[in-house]
Amino acid sequence: MTCRPLPPVGAHPKYFLQSGCVMRLAAIAHMETSQDAASEMNTSENGTPNRRVTVMKFGGTSVGRPERMRQVARIVKTSAAEGRPVVVASALSGVTRQLDAALEDVAAGRLAPEQAVEAMRERHTEHAAAVLPPEGRERYESLLERELARYADALRQAATSGATPELRDRVLATGELCSVPLLAEALRAEGLNAAYGVSTELFVTDDAFGKARVDRDATAKNVRGWFAGCADEAIPLLAGYVGSTPRGQTTTLGFEGSDYSAALVAAFLRADAFERWTDVDGLFTADPNADPDAEHIDELTMEQAARLNDEGGLGMHPKALRPLLEAGIPAHIRCTTKPEGEGTRIRPEGVLAEERG
């Protein structure tokens, strides 16, 4: 498996375009329960230490506005000067809900597929026009049209057969598969060499559409192979939330699945740190926008974070903390609009709530 910079217009290298004929991977053997073999991903062949690897997950609010996507690119550039960032990103804010609503409207005959596709095209091309130079827009829009063609095909099927779980995942995956190539071009505009991997070819799942379970053995092998093929100066970049079955059916991992994707990537690569970038400077005892007495939380254990997440206080995928705990990787919740802020650190020690018995 190789990892290369973004291709020129018209090129179709593996891992940059979601091919209609995806990799045929081995059948799923032990879903979610397999333990990854120890892998020293941060040591070179001659045993010398490589740069510190940090998996950086950016949510929809971090990439959903042009000025914020430019800020994300600057944050990644700063991280690249200090170590080896690996970026996992979500769809633009609001897009997943827009896709879900469009699917329902098309299936009910209230909206034509062409109208839904045009709305998605308009959202992303306007975003690209505000962020990218002309040559970057040309490259991006070529990739965008390929994703929109797949989106249109899924909607046309929904118009005749209804919004099946499989079609819903194909539609919802469009958000990430359109946003992450855009972020890759934004990184390129900052002078970075972005290596965009297609998550539907790297993340292997079962066919539980809407809440697919990841085959950790197969996915770890794919992600490690992809990362190993990336040039040292490249910024590895992946879409969160999405995967595919061994038969090539697109799947999604459920609510806030990008957090889980990113945590798995961190575990598979034995990353030194995991950063979750959002629109607030870490965690507070209450909503700081509504409560002037809200206090900032500087640090938590994984156990405390797991309890908070169970109560909805973190808003993360329910499984997102487990890979970090298993691999002993510290987490840091940070603010995209205030990168100099302290954020909230989560120490890896502690036991997940469900494991306490």
PDB file of C-alpha atoms in Angstrom, residues 73-180:
ATOM      1  CA  ALA A  73      -4.355  24.360   7.972  1.00  0.00           C
ATOM      2  CA  ARG A  74      -2.198  26.755   9.998  1.00  0.00           C
ATOM      3  CA  ILE A  75      -2.575  24.600  13.123  1.00  0.00           C
ATOM      4  CA  VAL A  76      -1.473  21.514  11.204  1.00  0.00           C
ATOM      5  CA  LYS A  77       1.456  23.428   9.720  1.00  0.00           C
ATOM      6  CA  THR A  78       2.612  24.394  13.207  1.00  0.00           C
ATOM      7  CA  SER A  79       2.284  20.790  14.364  1.00  0.00           C
ATOM      8  CA  ALA A  80       4.259  19.587  11.341  1.00  0.00           C
ATOM      9  CA  ALA A  81       7.142  21.852  12.322  1.00  0.00           C
ATOM     10  CA  GLU A  82       7.288  20.109  15.697  1.00  0.00           C
ATOM     11  CA  GLY A  83       6.469  16.484  14.844  1.00  0.00           C
ATOM     12  CA  ARG A  84       4.422  14.199  12.597  1.00  0.00           C
ATOM     13  CA  PRO A  85       0.706  15.073  12.550  1.00  0.00           C
ATOM     14  CA  VAL A  86      -1.865  12.612  11.207  1.00  0.00           C
ATOM     15  CA  VAL A  87      -5.167  14.351  10.459  1.00  0.00           C
ATOM     16  CA  VAL A  88      -8.666  12.852  10.677  1.00  0.00           C
ATOM     17  CA  ALA A  89     -11.555  15.150   9.769  1.00  0.00           C
ATOM     18  CA  SER A  90     -15.336  15.258   9.641  1.00  0.00           C
ATOM     19  CA  ALA A  91     -17.845  16.607   7.149  1.00  0.00           C
ATOM     20  CA  LEU A  92     -18.455  20.346   7.023  1.00  0.00           C
ATOM     21  CA  SER A  93     -20.764  21.395   9.855  1.00  0.00           C
ATOM     22  CA  GLY A  94     -24.415  20.738   9.083  1.00  0.00           C
ATOM     23  CA  VAL A  95     -23.739  18.656   5.985  1.00  0.00           C
ATOM     24  CA  THR A  96     -24.559  15.254   7.504  1.00  0.00           C
ATOM     25  CA  ARG A  97     -27.968  16.507   8.619  1.00  0.00           C
ATOM     26  CA  GLN A  98     -28.478  18.066   5.185  1.00  0.00           C
ATOM     27  CA  LEU A  99     -27.667  14.755   3.504  1.00  0.00           C
ATOM     28  CA  ASP A 100     -30.010  12.828   5.780  1.00  0.00           C
ATOM     29  CA  ALA A 101     -32.869  15.252   5.134  1.00  0.00           C
ATOM     30  CA  ALA A 102     -32.251  15.153   1.386  1.00  0.00           C
ATOM     31  CA  LEU A 103     -32.393  11.360   1.383  1.00  0.00           C
ATOM     32  CA  GLU A 104     -35.743  11.373   3.174  1.00  0.00           C
ATOM     33  CA  ASP A 105     -37.153  14.016   0.839  1.00  0.00           C
ATOM     34  CA  VAL A 106     -35.975  12.215  -2.285  1.00  0.00           C
ATOM     35  CA  ALA A 107     -37.342   8.880  -1.056  1.00  0.00           C
ATOM     36  CA  ALA A 108     -40.702  10.547  -0.313  1.00  0.00           C
ATOM     37  CA  GLY A 109     -40.830  12.246  -3.704  1.00  0.00           C
ATOM     38  CA  ARG A 110     -40.574  15.755  -2.245  1.00  0.00           C
ATOM     39  CA  LEU A 111     -37.191  16.535  -3.792  1.00  0.00           C
ATOM     40  CA  ALA A 112     -35.524  15.643  -7.069  1.00  0.00           C
ATOM     41  CA  PRO A 113     -32.087  13.974  -6.793  1.00  0.00           C
ATOM     42  CA  GLU A 114     -30.622  16.663  -9.047  1.00  0.00           C
ATOM     43  CA  GLN A 115     -31.719  19.391  -6.640  1.00  0.00           C
ATOM     44  CA  ALA A 116     -30.081  17.651  -3.695  1.00  0.00           C
ATOM     45  CA  VAL A 117     -26.851  17.159  -5.622  1.00  0.00           C
ATOM     46  CA  GLU A 118     -26.766  20.798  -6.697  1.00  0.00           C
ATOM     47  CA  ALA A 119     -27.194  21.947  -3.093  1.00  0.00           C
ATOM     48  CA  MET A 120     -24.227  19.814  -2.038  1.00  0.00           C
ATOM     49  CA  ARG A 121     -22.165  21.064  -4.974  1.00  0.00           C
ATOM     50  CA  GLU A 122     -22.944  24.673  -4.118  1.00  0.00           C
ATOM     51  CA  ARG A 123     -21.973  24.267  -0.441  1.00  0.00           C
ATOM     52  CA  HIS A 124     -18.586  22.774  -1.257  1.00  0.00           C
ATOM     53  CA  THR A 125     -17.644  24.869  -4.283  1.00  0.00           C
ATOM     54  CA  GLU A 126     -18.423  28.083  -2.394  1.00  0.00           C
ATOM     55  CA  HIS A 127     -16.274  26.854   0.480  1.00  0.00           C
ATOM     56  CA  ALA A 128     -13.466  25.948  -1.915  1.00  0.00           C
ATOM     57  CA  ALA A 129     -13.639  29.328  -3.662  1.00  0.00           C
ATOM     58  CA  ALA A 130     -13.107  31.061  -0.324  1.00  0.00           C
ATOM     59  CA  VAL A 131     -10.199  28.851   0.760  1.00  0.00           C
ATOM     60  CA  LEU A 132      -8.258  27.645  -2.275  1.00  0.00           C
ATOM     61  CA  PRO A 133      -6.221  29.240  -5.050  1.00  0.00           C
ATOM     62  CA  PRO A 134      -7.428  28.598  -8.634  1.00  0.00           C
ATOM     63  CA  GLU A 135      -5.262  25.533  -9.254  1.00  0.00           C
ATOM     64  CA  GLY A 136      -6.364  24.001  -5.952  1.00  0.00           C
ATOM     65  CA  ARG A 137     -10.011  24.599  -6.783  1.00  0.00           C
ATOM     66  CA  GLU A 138      -9.592  22.876 -10.139  1.00  0.00           C
ATOM     67  CA  ARG A 139      -8.060  19.791  -8.554  1.00  0.00           C
ATOM     68  CA  TYR A 140     -10.636  19.703  -5.790  1.00  0.00           C
ATOM     69  CA  GLU A 141     -13.663  20.195  -8.018  1.00  0.00           C
ATOM     70  CA  SER A 142     -12.550  17.280 -10.177  1.00  0.00           C
ATOM     71  CA  LEU A 143     -12.602  15.029  -7.101  1.00  0.00           C
ATOM     72  CA  LEU A 144     -15.834  16.602  -5.882  1.00  0.00           C
ATOM     73  CA  GLU A 145     -17.681  15.754  -9.092  1.00  0.00           C
ATOM     74  CA  ARG A 146     -16.736  12.098  -8.743  1.00  0.00           C
ATOM     75  CA  GLU A 147     -18.141  11.991  -5.218  1.00  0.00           C
ATOM     76  CA  LEU A 148     -21.277  13.836  -6.297  1.00  0.00           C
ATOM     77  CA  ALA A 149     -21.803  11.313  -9.088  1.00  0.00           C
ATOM     78  CA  ARG A 150     -21.855   8.543  -6.473  1.00  0.00           C
ATOM     79  CA  TYR A 151     -24.190  10.610  -4.316  1.00  0.00           C
ATOM     80  CA  ALA A 152     -26.543  11.140  -7.251  1.00  0.00           C
ATOM     81  CA  ASP A 153     -26.576   7.422  -8.004  1.00  0.00           C
ATOM     82  CA  ALA A 154     -27.535   6.598  -4.403  1.00  0.00           C
ATOM     83  CA  LEU A 155     -30.314   9.193  -4.448  1.00  0.00           C
ATOM     84  CA  ARG A 156     -31.737   7.878  -7.707  1.00  0.00           C
ATOM     85  CA  GLN A 157     -31.896   4.417  -6.183  1.00  0.00           C
ATOM     86  CA  ALA A 158     -33.592   5.833  -3.079  1.00  0.00           C
ATOM     87  CA  ALA A 159     -36.201   7.510  -5.270  1.00  0.00           C
ATOM     88  CA  THR A 160     -37.332   4.094  -6.494  1.00  0.00           C
ATOM     89  CA  SER A 161     -36.510   1.704  -3.634  1.00  0.00           C
ATOM     90  CA  GLY A 162     -36.741   3.964  -0.579  1.00  0.00           C
ATOM     91  CA  ALA A 163     -34.181   5.011   2.016  1.00  0.00           C
ATOM     92  CA  THR A 164     -32.693   1.621   2.897  1.00  0.00           C
ATOM     93  CA  PRO A 165     -29.980   1.428   5.587  1.00  0.00           C
ATOM     94  CA  GLU A 166     -27.359   0.651   2.936  1.00  0.00           C
ATOM     95  CA  LEU A 167     -28.340   3.631   0.790  1.00  0.00           C
ATOM     96  CA  ARG A 168     -28.410   5.871   3.854  1.00  0.00           C
ATOM     97  CA  ASP A 169     -24.785   5.046   4.622  1.00  0.00           C
ATOM     98  CA  ARG A 170     -23.781   5.693   1.024  1.00  0.00           C
ATOM     99  CA  VAL A 171     -25.478   9.075   1.196  1.00  0.00           C
ATOM    100  CA  LEU A 172     -24.191  10.092   4.634  1.00  0.00           C
ATOM    101  CA  ALA A 173     -20.598   9.161   3.757  1.00  0.00           C
ATOM    102  CA  THR A 174     -20.692  11.838   1.065  1.00  0.00           C
ATOM    103  CA  GLY A 175     -20.064  14.546   3.664  1.00  0.00           C
ATOM    104  CA  GLU A 176     -16.665  13.273   4.762  1.00  0.00           C
ATOM    105  CA  LEU A 177     -15.663  12.166   1.276  1.00  0.00           C
ATOM    106  CA  CYS A 178     -16.299  15.698  -0.018  1.00  0.00           C
ATOM    107  CA  SER A 179     -14.809  17.662   2.890  1.00  0.00           C
ATOM    108  CA  VAL A 180     -11.509  15.882   3.465  1.00  0.00           C
TER     109      VAL A 180
END
